[in-house]
């Protein structure tokens, strides 16, 4: 798809950088919510090119990073049971639990399998009726439609040896929590584009109104991010606070209404603890009453789990935009992607992993097309 | 897991009552569930999350955005700088020290 690459055009990117620098009369603090956007900003060196005009603080939009430690420990406990096959997205395998990760459980003989889609996990359950297949259903609004459809299908097909360990999180309540914090620094948001493919841009209306904050929906390429940043800065300079969409090729106001209907049937809103951040009211989805018989936590008693976070890890502050990853003493010393102390060093969406990959030696990269 | 991938729809078919598609992600083809996007057509680009097509990428919107972005900073400098003397694109504002 030719025009996708063109959204990384370095020449146009540099012109946009100039535009933003010309507009900004001070340094504005802008949060990019999604971890994929963090990676793109750091990889392209956009944060460095805009130094002095915009300070990007990296948001909590990394599902691997915020899945509660307790839930990771539950997954580990389930995967350790001989009758259970635990299916998971690949990036959850190296996430540190209190004492180990899913890789370690697998090395000890646990049946842990990586799947690309929850429907693959359902297929495993169909093919191996003697196993109890548990799908580790995590993620934001983007993965929720897939996970919801897996239980809908399981019921329709009468697959009884399938269940899910559900720990979904929702983006707008996390943005509200950032804005409600007494240490709030964020003046505007680049909102995660792909979340809107499901829920539509209208999900941010209430946030803009309540907190009087500019929210610009952004894509993931260099030009998408710069375009959205320019629009945020223009609003801030004009004292405005509007919802704007800089990602019209992929998202609209309504989102995918078919998916929204299924989500409303399968899930219900619940309070959720975010790893490193804490409790955020009404910030998650769990299985609704109608689908509770697919809840792995109810089907298998894993008992009490006692959680234990690595004491030196500052991932919580990183996730709230309070410190940058390279200010952590463990960064690239005791903590690396191979030996992560915190979840933010694990995933391809975690801020610590992004800095490790592109910023370890402190080299400025400049805007470039693809890393 | 969270990053959606755009791919080109090369085939649409039915499987036990659900619309499915074969989507080409730059060489690697995968079967994708279109329960949420049953109207998808061969030749379109769809955004896929965890094996599910969720939206069709709008080519017209993409080209319009590009057009707009390319025009930024190449027209007369609204901020009081000298006017660009003709089609000297690229060599102009882009090179001003960051
Ligand atoms: S570098 Fe490692 S230890 Fe430090 S905050 Fe990031 S994940 Fe935690």
Short mmCIF file of C-alpha atoms and ligand atoms in Angstrom, two decimals:
data_model
loop_
_atom_site.label_atom_id
_atom_site.label_comp_id
_atom_site.label_asym_id
_atom_site.label_seq_id
_atom_site.Cartn_x
_atom_site.Cartn_y
_atom_site.Cartn_z
CA UNK A 1 0.00 0.00 0.00
CA UNK A 2 1.96 2.88 -1.33
CA UNK A 3 0.41 5.76 0.52
CA UNK A 4 1.08 4.17 3.91
CA UNK A 5 4.81 4.60 3.43
CA UNK A 6 4.24 8.16 2.42
CA UNK A 7 3.04 8.90 5.94
CA UNK A 8 6.66 8.50 6.95
CA UNK A 9 8.06 10.97 4.39
CA UNK A 10 11.02 12.58 6.21
CA UNK A 11 10.96 15.76 4.18
CA UNK A 12 7.35 16.55 4.99
CA UNK A 13 8.04 15.49 8.58
CA UNK A 14 10.77 18.07 8.97
CA UNK A 15 8.54 20.78 7.58
CA UNK A 16 5.89 19.84 10.12
CA UNK A 17 8.51 20.00 12.87
CA UNK A 18 9.28 23.54 11.78
CA UNK A 19 5.59 24.45 11.79
CA UNK A 20 5.17 23.16 15.32
CA UNK A 21 8.29 24.93 16.56
CA UNK A 22 7.09 28.16 14.95
CA UNK A 23 3.67 27.93 16.56
CA UNK A 24 4.73 27.03 20.08
CA UNK A 25 5.39 30.06 22.27
CA UNK A 26 6.39 27.79 25.16
CA UNK A 27 7.02 24.13 25.80
CA UNK A 28 3.70 22.27 25.95
CA UNK A 29 3.33 18.98 27.76
CA UNK A 30 1.48 16.52 25.55
CA UNK A 31 0.72 12.90 26.39
CA UNK A 32 0.63 10.28 23.67
CA UNK A 33 -1.63 7.68 25.18
CA UNK A 34 -0.73 4.61 23.19
CA UNK A 35 2.49 2.64 23.53
CA UNK A 36 2.66 2.09 19.78
CA UNK A 37 2.77 5.86 19.38
CA UNK A 38 5.51 6.09 22.03
CA UNK A 39 7.60 3.70 19.97
CA UNK A 40 7.05 5.64 16.77
CA UNK A 41 7.89 8.98 18.43
CA UNK A 42 11.09 7.65 19.98
CA UNK A 43 12.11 5.64 16.92
CA UNK A 44 11.72 8.65 14.65
CA UNK A 45 13.36 10.97 17.15
CA UNK A 46 10.32 13.24 17.05
CA UNK A 47 10.48 13.94 20.78
CA UNK A 48 14.04 15.19 20.36
CA UNK A 49 13.27 17.24 17.25
CA UNK A 50 10.51 19.03 19.15
CA UNK A 51 12.49 19.55 22.33
CA UNK A 52 11.65 22.98 23.72
CA UNK A 53 8.32 23.18 21.89
CA UNK A 54 6.61 19.99 23.02
CA UNK A 55 7.48 17.62 25.80
CA UNK A 56 5.93 14.22 25.22
CA UNK A 57 4.99 12.27 28.29
CA UNK A 58 4.37 8.64 27.61
CA UNK A 59 0.96 7.37 28.56
CA UNK A 60 -0.38 4.16 30.05
CA UNK A 61 -1.55 2.71 26.73
CA UNK A 62 0.39 -0.52 26.84
CA UNK A 63 -1.85 -3.46 27.73
CA UNK A 64 1.08 -5.68 28.62
CA UNK A 65 2.37 -3.04 31.04
CA UNK A 66 -0.84 -2.36 32.93
CA UNK A 67 -2.28 -5.86 33.27
CA UNK A 68 -2.31 -6.25 37.07
CA UNK A 69 0.43 -8.31 38.63
CA UNK A 70 -2.23 -10.30 40.43
CA UNK A 71 -3.73 -11.32 37.09
CA UNK A 72 -0.31 -12.33 35.76
CA UNK A 73 0.17 -14.45 38.86
CA UNK A 74 -3.26 -16.03 38.29
CA UNK A 75 -2.28 -16.86 34.72
CA UNK A 76 0.92 -18.43 36.02
CA UNK A 77 -1.03 -20.49 38.55
CA UNK A 78 -3.48 -21.67 35.86
CA UNK A 79 -0.69 -22.54 33.43
CA UNK A 80 1.00 -24.62 36.13
CA UNK A 81 -1.98 -26.96 36.45
CA UNK A 82 -1.57 -30.21 34.50
CA UNK A 83 -5.07 -30.28 33.00
CA UNK A 84 -4.90 -26.71 31.64
CA UNK A 85 -3.60 -25.38 28.33
CA UNK A 86 -3.08 -21.64 28.65
CA UNK A 87 -3.25 -19.77 25.34
CA UNK A 88 -1.94 -16.22 25.25
CA UNK A 89 -0.87 -13.42 22.96
CA UNK A 90 2.89 -13.79 22.56
CA UNK A 91 3.86 -10.58 24.29
CA UNK A 92 2.46 -11.75 27.65
CA UNK A 93 4.96 -14.61 27.98
CA UNK A 94 7.90 -12.59 29.26
CA UNK A 95 5.89 -10.30 31.57
CA UNK A 96 7.32 -10.74 35.04
CA UNK A 97 4.90 -12.05 37.65
CA UNK A 98 5.83 -11.96 41.31
CA UNK A 99 8.36 -14.76 40.94
CA UNK A 100 8.51 -15.93 37.35
CA UNK A 101 6.97 -15.55 33.90
CA UNK A 102 4.99 -17.79 31.56
CA UNK A 103 8.17 -18.81 29.73
CA UNK A 104 9.49 -20.27 32.97
CA UNK A 105 6.25 -22.17 33.54
CA UNK A 106 6.48 -23.56 30.03
CA UNK A 107 10.12 -24.57 30.58
CA UNK A 108 8.94 -26.52 33.65
CA UNK A 109 6.50 -28.43 31.47
CA UNK A 110 3.43 -26.20 31.66
CA UNK A 111 1.26 -26.21 28.54
CA UNK A 112 1.51 -22.58 27.41
CA UNK A 113 0.78 -21.80 23.78
CA UNK A 114 1.08 -18.58 21.84
CA UNK A 115 -1.85 -17.70 19.62
CA UNK A 116 -2.39 -14.82 17.24
CA UNK A 117 -6.13 -14.67 17.79
CA UNK A 118 -8.49 -15.95 20.51
CA UNK A 119 -10.23 -17.94 17.78
CA UNK A 120 -7.03 -19.99 17.52
CA UNK A 121 -7.40 -20.81 21.22
CA UNK A 122 -10.98 -21.88 20.59
CA UNK A 123 -9.73 -24.12 17.80
CA UNK A 124 -7.29 -25.76 20.22
CA UNK A 125 -10.21 -26.43 22.57
CA UNK A 126 -12.24 -28.00 19.77
CA UNK A 127 -9.34 -30.15 18.61
CA UNK A 128 -8.34 -31.31 22.10
CA UNK A 129 -11.56 -31.90 24.06
CA UNK A 130 -9.68 -33.65 26.88
CA UNK A 131 -7.79 -30.41 27.73
CA UNK A 132 -9.16 -27.39 29.58
CA UNK A 133 -8.19 -24.47 27.36
CA UNK A 134 -7.94 -21.05 29.00
CA UNK A 135 -7.40 -17.96 26.89
CA UNK A 136 -5.61 -15.07 28.60
CA UNK A 137 -7.89 -12.26 27.42
CA UNK A 138 -6.12 -8.97 28.01
CA UNK A 139 -5.87 -5.70 26.16
CA UNK A 140 -7.69 -2.46 25.47
CA UNK A 141 -10.76 -1.81 23.36
CA UNK A 142 -8.80 -3.01 20.31
CA UNK A 143 -8.53 -6.67 21.30
CA UNK A 144 -11.88 -6.80 23.11
CA UNK A 145 -14.05 -7.48 20.03
CA UNK A 146 -11.90 -10.50 19.16
CA UNK A 147 -12.02 -11.81 22.72
CA UNK A 148 -15.77 -11.22 22.98
CA UNK A 149 -16.40 -13.13 19.77
CA UNK A 150 -14.41 -16.09 21.08
CA UNK A 151 -16.92 -16.74 23.89
CA UNK A 152 -19.88 -16.03 21.62
CA UNK A 153 -18.54 -18.68 19.23
CA UNK A 154 -17.69 -21.08 22.04
CA UNK A 155 -21.30 -20.95 23.17
CA UNK A 156 -22.68 -21.24 19.64
CA UNK A 157 -20.47 -24.25 18.91
CA UNK A 158 -21.08 -25.82 22.32
CA UNK A 159 -17.37 -25.90 23.23
CA UNK A 160 -17.34 -26.53 26.97
CA UNK A 161 -13.63 -26.92 27.64
CA UNK A 162 -12.93 -23.27 26.79
CA UNK A 163 -12.78 -20.36 29.22
CA UNK A 164 -11.07 -16.99 29.53
CA UNK A 165 -9.01 -15.18 32.15
CA UNK A 166 -10.29 -11.69 31.42
CA UNK A 167 -8.52 -8.48 32.36
CA UNK A 168 -9.60 -5.82 29.89
CA UNK A 169 -8.77 -2.17 30.38
CA UNK A 170 -10.37 0.94 28.92
CA UNK A 171 -8.56 4.01 27.63
CA UNK A 172 -10.82 7.01 28.43
CA UNK A 173 -11.00 6.32 32.21
CA UNK A 174 -7.19 6.13 32.28
CA UNK A 175 -6.96 9.52 30.56
CA UNK A 176 -9.43 10.90 33.10
CA UNK A 177 -7.25 9.51 35.89
CA UNK A 178 -4.17 11.23 34.43
CA UNK A 179 -6.10 14.52 34.29
CA UNK A 180 -7.46 14.13 37.82
CA UNK A 181 -4.03 13.57 39.33
CA UNK A 182 -2.82 16.33 41.68
CA UNK A 183 0.52 16.17 39.84
CA UNK A 184 -1.15 16.71 36.47
CA UNK A 185 1.17 18.18 33.88
CA UNK A 186 -0.57 17.09 30.71
CA UNK A 187 -2.00 19.96 28.67
CA UNK A 188 -3.22 17.97 25.67
CA UNK A 189 -3.53 14.45 24.31
CA UNK A 190 -2.65 12.55 21.20
CA UNK A 191 -5.39 9.94 21.52
CA UNK A 192 -4.84 6.35 20.47
CA UNK A 193 -6.19 5.93 16.96
CA UNK A 194 -6.88 2.25 16.89
CA UNK A 195 -9.01 2.26 20.02
CA UNK A 196 -11.36 4.50 18.01
CA UNK A 197 -11.74 1.94 15.23
CA UNK A 198 -13.85 0.10 17.78
CA UNK A 199 -15.40 2.79 19.99
CA UNK A 200 -15.37 5.79 17.64
CA UNK A 201 -13.92 9.23 18.34
CA UNK A 202 -17.10 10.18 20.19
CA UNK A 203 -15.91 8.25 23.22
CA UNK A 204 -13.70 11.25 24.02
CA UNK A 205 -16.50 13.87 24.01
CA UNK A 206 -17.08 13.66 27.74
CA UNK A 207 -13.38 13.95 28.54
CA UNK A 208 -12.93 17.10 26.46
CA UNK A 209 -15.96 18.67 28.04
CA UNK A 210 -15.21 17.70 31.62
CA UNK A 211 -11.52 18.59 31.65
CA UNK A 212 -11.40 21.24 28.94
CA UNK A 213 -8.45 19.55 27.29
CA UNK A 214 -7.54 19.25 23.60
CA UNK A 215 -7.76 15.65 22.37
CA UNK A 216 -6.54 14.89 18.86
CA UNK A 217 -6.94 11.35 17.57
CA UNK A 218 -3.65 10.29 15.98
CA UNK A 219 -2.28 7.52 13.82
CA UNK A 220 1.11 5.88 14.16
CA UNK A 221 3.37 7.07 11.38
CA UNK A 222 5.68 10.06 11.74
CA UNK A 223 3.41 12.36 9.76
CA UNK A 224 0.32 11.23 11.66
CA UNK A 225 1.97 12.05 14.96
CA UNK A 226 3.36 15.38 13.80
CA UNK A 227 0.07 16.42 12.23
CA UNK A 228 -1.79 15.61 15.45
CA UNK A 229 0.85 17.37 17.56
CA UNK A 230 0.56 20.48 15.42
CA UNK A 231 -3.21 20.45 15.91
CA UNK A 232 -2.83 20.08 19.69
CA UNK A 233 -0.32 22.95 19.84
CA UNK A 234 -2.56 25.16 17.72
CA UNK A 235 -5.45 24.55 20.11
CA UNK A 236 -3.30 25.17 23.17
CA UNK A 237 -1.91 28.40 21.75
CA UNK A 238 -5.45 29.56 20.97
CA UNK A 239 -6.74 28.54 24.41
CA UNK A 240 -9.14 26.04 22.86
CA UNK A 241 -10.10 22.52 23.86
CA UNK A 242 -11.72 20.44 21.16
CA UNK A 243 -11.87 16.89 19.94
CA UNK A 244 -10.18 16.60 16.56
CA UNK A 245 -9.45 13.67 14.29
CA UNK A 246 -6.08 13.52 12.51
CA UNK A 247 -6.56 9.88 11.51
CA UNK A 248 -9.58 10.08 9.21
CA UNK A 249 -8.35 7.28 6.97
CA UNK A 250 -8.98 4.77 9.75
CA UNK A 251 -11.44 6.15 12.28
CA UNK A 252 -14.71 8.03 12.41
CA UNK A 253 -17.11 9.28 15.06
CA UNK A 254 -19.19 6.16 15.40
CA UNK A 255 -16.59 3.37 15.40
CA UNK A 256 -17.62 -0.21 14.69
CA UNK A 257 -21.18 -0.41 15.97
CA UNK A 258 -21.47 -4.13 15.32
CA UNK A 259 -18.52 -4.70 17.64
CA UNK A 260 -19.96 -2.32 20.22
CA UNK A 261 -23.19 -4.34 20.34
CA UNK A 262 -21.35 -7.61 20.96
CA UNK A 263 -19.09 -5.98 23.55
CA UNK A 264 -22.12 -4.68 25.44
CA UNK A 265 -23.52 -8.20 25.55
CA UNK A 266 -20.37 -10.07 26.56
CA UNK A 267 -18.67 -7.61 28.91
CA UNK A 268 -19.67 -5.31 31.74
CA UNK A 269 -17.77 -2.37 33.14
CA UNK A 270 -15.85 -2.98 36.35
CA UNK A 271 -13.24 -1.26 38.52
CA UNK A 272 -9.74 -2.32 37.60
CA UNK A 273 -6.30 -2.13 39.18
CA UNK A 274 -3.69 -0.96 36.69
CA UNK A 275 -0.24 -2.33 37.26
CA UNK A 276 2.04 0.41 38.53
CA UNK A 277 -0.77 2.94 38.60
CA UNK A 278 -3.39 1.66 41.02
CA UNK A 279 -7.16 1.42 41.11
CA UNK A 280 -9.12 3.32 38.49
CA UNK A 281 -12.89 3.20 38.89
CA UNK A 282 -14.95 1.85 35.98
CA UNK A 283 -11.82 1.34 33.90
CA UNK A 284 -12.16 -2.28 32.83
CA UNK A 285 -14.37 -4.92 31.34
CA UNK A 286 -15.12 -8.34 32.79
CA UNK A 287 -17.45 -11.03 31.49
CA UNK A 288 -21.10 -10.10 31.98
CA UNK A 289 -23.49 -12.27 33.96
CA UNK A 290 -24.70 -13.95 30.78
CA UNK A 291 -21.19 -15.22 29.99
CA UNK A 292 -19.85 -15.81 33.47
CA UNK A 293 -19.71 -19.58 32.92
CA UNK A 294 -16.74 -18.87 30.64
CA UNK A 295 -14.82 -17.12 33.42
CA UNK A 296 -11.67 -19.13 34.18
CA UNK A 297 -11.35 -17.51 37.60
CA UNK A 298 -14.70 -18.98 38.62
CA UNK A 299 -14.12 -22.31 36.90
CA UNK A 300 -10.72 -22.98 38.48
CA UNK A 301 -9.89 -22.02 42.01
CA UNK A 302 -6.34 -20.72 42.01
CA UNK A 303 -6.62 -19.59 45.61
CA UNK A 304 -5.18 -16.41 47.02
CA UNK A 305 -2.24 -14.94 45.16
CA UNK A 306 0.20 -12.77 47.05
CA UNK A 307 1.80 -10.21 44.80
CA UNK A 308 5.32 -8.93 45.00
CA UNK A 309 6.57 -6.16 42.70
CA UNK A 310 10.31 -5.66 42.05
CA UNK A 311 11.23 -2.95 44.60
CA UNK A 312 13.53 -0.86 42.39
CA UNK A 313 11.27 -0.73 39.35
CA UNK A 314 9.78 2.69 38.60
CA UNK A 315 7.37 1.49 35.92
CA UNK A 316 4.43 3.04 37.77
CA UNK A 317 5.94 6.50 37.49
CA UNK A 318 6.91 5.84 33.87
CA UNK A 319 3.34 4.83 33.05
CA UNK A 320 1.96 8.01 34.58
CA UNK A 321 4.41 10.21 32.71
CA UNK A 322 6.17 11.25 35.93
CA UNK A 323 9.65 9.98 35.01
CA UNK A 324 11.31 8.99 31.75
CA UNK A 325 12.58 5.40 31.51
CA UNK A 326 16.24 6.39 31.34
CA UNK A 327 15.99 8.11 34.73
CA UNK A 328 15.50 4.71 36.34
CA UNK A 329 18.72 3.41 37.90
CA UNK A 330 17.97 -0.11 36.67
CA UNK A 331 17.49 0.98 33.05
CA UNK A 332 19.79 -1.00 30.72
CA UNK A 333 21.80 -2.18 33.72
CA UNK A 334 19.90 -4.74 35.77
CA UNK A 335 16.77 -4.30 33.65
CA UNK A 336 16.82 -5.20 29.94
CA UNK A 337 14.26 -6.77 27.58
CA UNK A 338 15.84 -10.17 28.24
CA UNK A 339 15.82 -9.70 32.00
CA UNK A 340 12.96 -7.27 32.59
CA UNK A 341 12.19 -6.09 36.11
CA UNK A 342 9.01 -4.32 35.06
CA UNK A 343 6.39 -4.96 32.41
CA UNK A 344 7.24 -1.70 30.61
CA UNK A 345 10.55 -3.27 29.56
CA UNK A 346 8.83 -6.28 27.99
CA UNK A 347 6.34 -5.39 25.40
CA UNK A 348 6.81 -3.87 21.99
CA UNK A 349 4.53 -1.14 23.35
CA UNK A 350 6.29 -0.43 26.65
CA UNK A 351 8.10 2.88 27.11
CA UNK A 352 11.17 1.34 28.78
CA UNK A 353 11.54 -1.10 25.88
CA UNK A 354 11.25 1.79 23.39
CA UNK A 355 14.02 3.73 25.13
CA UNK A 356 16.15 0.60 25.38
CA UNK A 357 15.83 -0.01 21.70
CA UNK A 358 16.32 3.49 20.35
CA UNK A 359 17.79 5.65 23.08
CA UNK A 360 20.31 3.57 25.01
CA UNK A 361 23.42 5.26 23.80
CA UNK A 362 21.74 8.64 23.83
CA UNK A 363 22.07 9.06 20.06
CA UNK A 364 19.69 11.46 18.38
CA UNK A 365 18.20 9.70 15.41
CA UNK A 366 16.41 12.47 13.59
CA UNK A 367 13.24 11.92 11.62
CA UNK A 368 13.55 8.89 9.47
CA UNK A 369 11.17 6.74 7.61
CA UNK A 370 11.28 3.29 9.17
CA UNK A 371 13.45 2.16 12.02
CA UNK B 1 -1.05 -7.34 20.61
CA UNK B 2 -2.63 -3.93 20.50
CA UNK B 3 -1.17 -2.73 17.23
CA UNK B 4 -3.55 -3.18 14.38
CA UNK B 5 -2.11 -4.28 11.06
CA UNK B 6 -3.38 -3.01 7.71
CA UNK B 7 -3.58 -5.60 4.98
CA UNK B 8 -5.11 -6.08 1.55
CA UNK B 9 -8.19 -8.27 1.27
CA UNK B 10 -7.57 -10.88 -1.44
CA UNK B 11 -10.49 -13.23 -0.86
CA UNK B 12 -13.81 -13.21 0.99
CA UNK B 13 -15.62 -16.43 1.92
CA UNK B 14 -18.14 -17.95 4.33
CA UNK B 15 -17.28 -20.36 7.11
CA UNK B 16 -20.15 -21.85 9.14
CA UNK B 17 -22.21 -18.70 8.67
CA UNK B 18 -19.42 -16.19 9.39
CA UNK B 19 -17.80 -13.97 6.79
CA UNK B 20 -14.06 -14.61 6.61
CA UNK B 21 -11.33 -13.08 4.47
CA UNK B 22 -7.83 -13.84 3.36
CA UNK B 23 -5.72 -10.76 4.03
CA UNK B 24 -2.26 -10.13 2.64
CA UNK B 25 0.08 -8.33 5.05
CA UNK B 26 2.88 -7.42 2.69
CA UNK B 27 3.55 -10.99 1.60
CA UNK B 28 2.25 -13.01 4.56
CA UNK B 29 -1.37 -14.09 4.12
CA UNK B 30 -3.69 -14.81 7.02
CA UNK B 31 -7.30 -15.83 7.45
CA UNK B 32 -9.21 -13.12 9.23
CA UNK B 33 -12.68 -13.09 10.79
CA UNK B 34 -15.01 -10.47 9.32
CA UNK B 35 -17.93 -10.90 11.72
CA UNK B 36 -17.58 -7.20 12.50
CA UNK B 37 -17.00 -6.13 8.91
CA UNK B 38 -19.09 -8.42 6.70
CA UNK B 39 -19.37 -5.79 3.94
CA UNK B 40 -15.61 -5.86 3.26
CA UNK B 41 -14.64 -6.35 -0.41
CA UNK B 42 -11.71 -7.86 -2.23
CA UNK B 43 -9.13 -5.18 -3.01
CA UNK B 44 -9.84 -3.05 0.05
CA UNK B 45 -7.35 -2.47 2.84
CA UNK B 46 -8.64 -3.54 6.24
CA UNK B 47 -7.25 -2.85 9.68
CA UNK B 48 -6.95 -6.14 11.56
CA UNK B 49 -6.73 -6.64 15.31
CA UNK B 50 -6.12 -10.08 16.85
CA UNK B 51 -7.45 -11.84 13.77
CA UNK B 52 -10.51 -9.62 13.31
CA UNK B 53 -11.05 -7.04 10.59
CA UNK B 54 -12.44 -3.94 12.29
CA UNK B 55 -12.43 -1.20 9.71
CA UNK B 56 -11.67 -0.45 6.07
CA UNK B 57 -8.95 2.12 5.44
CA UNK B 58 -10.32 5.03 3.47
CA UNK B 59 -7.96 5.69 0.59
CA UNK B 60 -9.55 9.01 -0.30
CA UNK B 61 -9.11 10.31 3.25
CA UNK B 62 -5.50 9.11 3.25
CA UNK B 63 -4.69 10.95 0.04
CA UNK B 64 -6.43 14.10 1.24
CA UNK B 65 -4.45 14.09 4.47
CA UNK B 66 -1.20 13.61 2.57
CA UNK B 67 -2.08 16.41 0.20
CA UNK B 68 -2.77 18.73 3.11
CA UNK B 69 0.41 17.82 4.96
CA UNK B 70 2.55 18.24 1.87
CA UNK B 71 1.16 21.70 1.30
CA UNK B 72 1.96 22.80 4.86
CA UNK B 73 5.08 24.89 5.05
CA UNK B 74 5.63 24.94 1.30
CA UNK B 75 3.29 27.82 0.65
CA UNK B 76 4.12 31.38 1.65
CA UNK B 77 5.38 31.45 5.20
CA UNK B 78 2.44 32.85 7.13
CA UNK B 79 4.66 33.79 10.00
CA UNK B 80 6.29 36.77 8.37
CA UNK B 81 9.29 35.07 6.77
CA UNK B 82 10.30 35.65 3.15
CA UNK B 83 8.02 34.27 0.48
CA UNK B 84 9.23 31.19 -1.26
CA UNK B 85 10.38 32.11 -4.72
CA UNK B 86 8.67 29.42 -6.73
CA UNK B 87 8.91 25.66 -6.60
CA UNK B 88 11.89 25.29 -4.28
CA UNK B 89 10.15 22.66 -2.21
CA UNK B 90 12.09 20.57 0.22
CA UNK B 91 15.14 22.77 0.22
CA UNK B 92 13.28 25.44 2.14
CA UNK B 93 11.84 25.33 5.61
CA UNK B 94 12.79 21.71 6.14
CA UNK B 95 16.43 22.56 6.41
CA UNK B 96 16.14 25.34 8.92
CA UNK B 97 18.03 24.14 11.98
CA UNK B 98 15.93 22.18 14.41
S1 LIG C 1 13.86 0.39 33.31
FE1 LIG C 1 13.09 -1.59 34.14
S2 LIG C 1 13.19 -1.33 36.36
FE2 LIG C 1 13.29 0.74 35.48
S3 LIG C 1 11.17 1.44 35.38
FE3 LIG C 1 11.61 0.50 33.40
S4 LIG C 1 10.90 -1.63 33.67
FE4 LIG C 1 11.09 -0.79 35.75
#
